[in-house]
């Protein structure tokens, strides 16, 4: 069974540009989460999808961040326009659809905004 | 609100020695507790979890953790460390009431001396 995959693994962009991160969850996992770790800080929750619906987006920092999960499969996280403070590692995780199951994490996308 | 504290940012241990990583959490009810490990260049891997029942939990790679409600702690232990255990370790807490999102501690980086 394939794990959670994320693309790209690294992205370097200039301030003001747009970047789109992609996450493919484990097949059959309805729950998809985005987290972020900025340098020197703890990993923080961004948002949670159940299938294609946003269940909780309380962690999204501002309206420059837009997450989608069309069709309830893969998800994208777009940052537009990117700012320096957006640099960090963006993790995606998925879990099964009943109860509270452990979340399986992808390898992360390291985003550097210069 | 949930919070997690990992008091030790770095720990250096000799290969073959024992290891204990501390984790304290704050949450009103009994939380779900997790330890994840991130090896260099890798994503987050679940080491073990506590949902209920026996307070001593066995995980992968020879790790174990003990839930102590009275101390609000969930410390991770390994009796004999291997060089491959050099990594960053994260304690996390989750709860159904919080929508299953995870709250992470700041992480503890473990260095293993030969």
Tab-separated table of C-alpha atoms in Angstrom:
chain	number	residue	atom	x	y	z
A	1	UNK	CA	0.000	0.000	0.000
A	2	UNK	CA	1.433	3.351	-1.007
A	3	UNK	CA	1.879	5.936	1.696
A	4	UNK	CA	1.035	9.608	1.653
A	5	UNK	CA	2.911	11.355	-1.115
A	6	UNK	CA	3.649	15.030	-1.538
A	7	UNK	CA	4.894	17.039	-4.459
A	8	UNK	CA	7.215	18.800	-4.850
A	9	UNK	CA	9.714	17.805	-2.192
A	10	UNK	CA	11.354	21.216	-2.378
A	11	UNK	CA	10.277	24.542	-3.800
A	12	UNK	CA	12.183	27.792	-3.904
A	13	UNK	CA	10.222	30.838	-5.011
A	14	UNK	CA	10.514	34.579	-4.787
A	15	UNK	CA	8.344	36.723	-2.603
A	16	UNK	CA	5.140	37.586	-4.419
A	17	UNK	CA	5.076	34.455	-6.530
A	18	UNK	CA	2.531	31.661	-6.325
A	19	UNK	CA	3.200	28.084	-5.305
A	20	UNK	CA	0.922	25.065	-5.287
A	21	UNK	CA	1.664	22.076	-3.129
A	22	UNK	CA	0.038	18.722	-3.756
A	23	UNK	CA	-0.808	15.860	-1.432
A	24	UNK	CA	-2.014	12.389	-2.357
A	25	UNK	CA	-3.410	10.572	0.703
A	26	UNK	CA	-3.458	6.855	1.283
A	27	UNK	CA	-6.142	5.308	-0.870
A	28	UNK	CA	-9.457	5.080	0.958
A	29	UNK	CA	-8.567	7.638	3.619
A	30	UNK	CA	-11.354	10.198	3.791
A	31	UNK	CA	-9.558	12.451	6.261
A	32	UNK	CA	-6.782	14.669	4.988
A	33	UNK	CA	-4.832	17.167	7.068
A	34	UNK	CA	-2.333	19.894	6.321
A	35	UNK	CA	0.278	20.961	8.855
A	36	UNK	CA	3.194	23.362	8.687
A	37	UNK	CA	6.466	23.729	10.521
A	38	UNK	CA	8.227	27.036	10.214
A	39	UNK	CA	11.888	27.206	11.183
A	40	UNK	CA	12.471	26.610	14.862
A	41	UNK	CA	8.807	26.284	15.691
A	42	UNK	CA	6.484	23.406	16.391
A	43	UNK	CA	4.426	21.644	13.755
A	44	UNK	CA	1.090	23.416	13.522
A	45	UNK	CA	-2.272	22.329	12.159
A	46	UNK	CA	-3.587	24.207	9.139
A	47	UNK	CA	-6.766	22.452	8.088
A	48	UNK	CA	-8.716	19.217	7.862
A	49	UNK	CA	-10.760	17.785	5.007
A	50	UNK	CA	-13.326	15.051	5.273
A	51	UNK	CA	-13.654	13.866	1.722
A	52	UNK	CA	-14.019	17.087	-0.271
A	53	UNK	CA	-15.404	19.195	2.586
A	54	UNK	CA	-13.374	21.456	4.821
A	55	UNK	CA	-14.070	20.223	8.343
A	56	UNK	CA	-11.780	22.629	10.146
A	57	UNK	CA	-9.678	25.414	8.660
A	58	UNK	CA	-8.988	27.219	11.923
A	59	UNK	CA	-5.237	26.962	11.466
A	60	UNK	CA	-5.005	28.669	8.087
A	61	UNK	CA	-2.856	31.762	8.682
A	62	UNK	CA	-4.568	34.152	6.279
A	63	UNK	CA	-6.419	34.388	2.991
A	64	UNK	CA	-3.262	34.003	0.944
A	65	UNK	CA	-3.613	30.276	1.588
A	66	UNK	CA	-6.188	28.289	-0.347
A	67	UNK	CA	-6.699	24.558	0.055
A	68	UNK	CA	-8.829	22.373	-2.164
A	69	UNK	CA	-9.694	18.718	-2.379
A	70	UNK	CA	-11.782	18.235	-5.459
A	71	UNK	CA	-13.399	14.821	-5.692
A	72	UNK	CA	-12.221	13.867	-2.247
A	73	UNK	CA	-8.926	12.429	-3.459
A	74	UNK	CA	-5.764	14.502	-3.680
A	75	UNK	CA	-5.485	17.960	-2.183
A	76	UNK	CA	-3.672	21.122	-3.177
A	77	UNK	CA	-2.505	23.996	-1.035
A	78	UNK	CA	-1.876	27.225	-2.885
A	79	UNK	CA	-0.003	30.161	-1.468
A	80	UNK	CA	-0.610	33.385	-3.383
A	81	UNK	CA	1.238	35.675	-3.105
A	82	UNK	CA	3.985	34.051	-1.068
A	83	UNK	CA	5.668	35.997	1.718
A	84	UNK	CA	8.988	35.356	3.456
A	85	UNK	CA	7.256	34.077	6.605
A	86	UNK	CA	5.595	31.310	4.603
A	87	UNK	CA	8.900	29.442	4.412
A	88	UNK	CA	8.853	26.115	6.181
A	89	UNK	CA	7.960	22.487	5.756
A	90	UNK	CA	4.389	21.664	4.811
A	91	UNK	CA	3.188	18.234	5.855
A	92	UNK	CA	0.144	16.379	4.697
A	93	UNK	CA	-1.424	13.507	6.631
A	94	UNK	CA	-4.358	11.181	6.123
A	95	UNK	CA	-6.412	8.888	8.312
A	96	UNK	CA	-9.324	6.484	8.053
A	97	UNK	CA	-12.901	7.602	8.243
A	98	UNK	CA	-14.184	6.216	11.548
A	99	UNK	CA	-13.337	7.197	15.063
A	100	UNK	CA	-9.946	8.633	15.817
A	101	UNK	CA	-7.279	6.894	13.837
A	102	UNK	CA	-3.626	7.677	13.754
A	103	UNK	CA	-2.585	10.042	11.038
A	104	UNK	CA	-0.078	8.909	8.453
A	105	UNK	CA	2.241	11.663	7.319
A	106	UNK	CA	3.860	12.359	4.026
A	107	UNK	CA	7.512	13.372	3.659
A	108	UNK	CA	6.665	17.064	3.522
A	109	UNK	CA	7.352	19.867	1.063
A	110	UNK	CA	10.096	22.264	2.021
A	111	UNK	CA	9.116	25.734	0.830
A	112	UNK	CA	11.656	28.512	0.726
A	113	UNK	CA	10.512	32.024	-0.108
A	114	UNK	CA	13.358	34.415	-0.950
B	1	UNK	CA	-6.960	24.411	24.392
B	2	UNK	CA	-4.500	21.588	23.994
B	3	UNK	CA	-0.780	22.147	24.446
B	4	UNK	CA	2.291	19.946	24.448
B	5	UNK	CA	5.681	20.685	25.946
B	6	UNK	CA	8.888	18.868	25.173
B	7	UNK	CA	11.351	20.429	27.595
B	8	UNK	CA	14.501	19.110	25.938
B	9	UNK	CA	15.391	20.613	22.576
B	10	UNK	CA	18.529	18.498	22.138
B	11	UNK	CA	19.708	15.304	23.793
B	12	UNK	CA	23.027	13.568	23.182
B	13	UNK	CA	23.291	9.927	24.150
B	14	UNK	CA	25.956	7.270	23.665
B	15	UNK	CA	25.145	4.268	21.544
B	16	UNK	CA	23.929	1.465	23.782
B	17	UNK	CA	22.819	3.809	26.544
B	18	UNK	CA	19.223	4.307	27.568
B	19	UNK	CA	17.113	7.191	26.326
B	20	UNK	CA	14.171	9.010	27.833
B	21	UNK	CA	12.378	11.879	26.123
B	22	UNK	CA	9.983	13.959	28.132
B	23	UNK	CA	6.541	15.095	27.085
B	24	UNK	CA	3.969	17.005	29.107
B	25	UNK	CA	0.546	17.866	27.818
B	26	UNK	CA	-2.331	20.052	28.827
B	27	UNK	CA	-5.871	18.980	28.072
B	28	UNK	CA	-9.075	18.828	30.100
B	29	UNK	CA	-10.080	15.272	29.273
B	30	UNK	CA	-8.076	12.165	28.489
B	31	UNK	CA	-6.355	12.871	25.213
B	32	UNK	CA	-5.026	10.594	22.558
B	33	UNK	CA	-1.231	10.684	22.742
B	34	UNK	CA	1.323	9.978	20.066
B	35	UNK	CA	5.046	9.906	19.493
B	36	UNK	CA	6.352	10.481	15.997
B	37	UNK	CA	9.917	10.340	14.714
B	38	UNK	CA	11.436	12.186	11.800
B	39	UNK	CA	14.714	10.826	10.535
B	40	UNK	CA	16.883	13.003	8.293
B	41	UNK	CA	15.247	13.410	4.896
B	42	UNK	CA	12.182	11.448	5.919
B	43	UNK	CA	8.606	12.217	6.864
B	44	UNK	CA	7.003	11.720	10.239
B	45	UNK	CA	6.686	8.096	11.286
B	46	UNK	CA	4.383	6.986	14.080
B	47	UNK	CA	6.308	5.246	16.862
B	48	UNK	CA	3.435	4.528	19.217
B	49	UNK	CA	0.094	5.789	20.433
B	50	UNK	CA	-2.032	5.758	23.568
B	51	UNK	CA	-5.807	5.843	23.386
B	52	UNK	CA	-6.877	4.008	26.562
B	53	UNK	CA	-6.162	0.921	28.646
B	54	UNK	CA	-2.698	-0.156	29.703
B	55	UNK	CA	-0.688	2.957	30.445
B	56	UNK	CA	2.576	1.393	29.261
B	57	UNK	CA	2.556	1.338	25.490
B	58	UNK	CA	4.928	-0.581	23.264
B	59	UNK	CA	5.867	0.795	19.896
B	60	UNK	CA	8.079	0.082	16.951
B	61	UNK	CA	11.872	0.084	16.953
B	62	UNK	CA	12.015	-0.973	20.609
B	63	UNK	CA	10.427	2.184	21.993
B	64	UNK	CA	7.887	2.370	24.775
B	65	UNK	CA	6.013	5.188	26.473
B	66	UNK	CA	4.166	5.509	29.744
B	67	UNK	CA	1.048	7.602	30.248
B	68	UNK	CA	0.902	9.161	33.706
B	69	UNK	CA	-2.343	11.009	34.193
B	70	UNK	CA	-1.317	12.490	37.544
B	71	UNK	CA	1.729	14.098	35.948
B	72	UNK	CA	0.137	14.860	32.563
B	73	UNK	CA	3.111	13.152	31.001
B	74	UNK	CA	3.773	10.694	28.219
B	75	UNK	CA	7.512	10.069	28.252
B	76	UNK	CA	9.219	7.986	25.595
B	77	UNK	CA	11.923	5.465	26.499
B	78	UNK	CA	14.318	3.075	24.854
B	79	UNK	CA	16.624	0.841	26.906
B	80	UNK	CA	19.503	0.731	24.423
B	81	UNK	CA	19.948	3.309	21.688
B	82	UNK	CA	21.256	2.466	18.222
B	83	UNK	CA	23.021	4.923	15.926
B	84	UNK	CA	19.977	4.787	13.625
B	85	UNK	CA	17.855	6.345	16.395
B	86	UNK	CA	19.439	9.715	15.700
B	87	UNK	CA	16.430	11.767	14.631
B	88	UNK	CA	13.925	14.338	15.814
B	89	UNK	CA	11.119	13.102	18.019
B	90	UNK	CA	7.730	14.729	18.371
B	91	UNK	CA	5.084	14.216	20.999
B	92	UNK	CA	1.531	15.025	19.921
B	93	UNK	CA	-1.910	15.126	21.455
B	94	UNK	CA	-5.247	14.762	19.730
B	95	UNK	CA	-8.861	14.596	20.738
B	96	UNK	CA	-12.169	13.914	19.069
B	97	UNK	CA	-13.572	17.037	20.705
B	98	UNK	CA	-10.881	19.029	18.938
B	99	UNK	CA	-11.768	17.588	15.567
B	100	UNK	CA	-8.952	15.054	15.573
B	101	UNK	CA	-6.308	17.632	14.730
B	102	UNK	CA	-2.964	17.014	16.363
B	103	UNK	CA	-1.135	19.481	18.564
B	104	UNK	CA	2.614	18.919	18.553
B	105	UNK	CA	5.401	19.685	20.939
B	106	UNK	CA	8.438	21.517	19.683
B	107	UNK	CA	10.407	18.332	19.122
B	108	UNK	CA	13.553	16.860	20.661
B	109	UNK	CA	16.562	16.242	18.475
B	110	UNK	CA	18.535	13.172	19.513
B	111	UNK	CA	22.202	12.826	18.674
B	112	UNK	CA	23.850	9.429	19.131
B	113	UNK	CA	27.564	9.268	19.949
B	114	UNK	CA	29.517	6.194	18.891
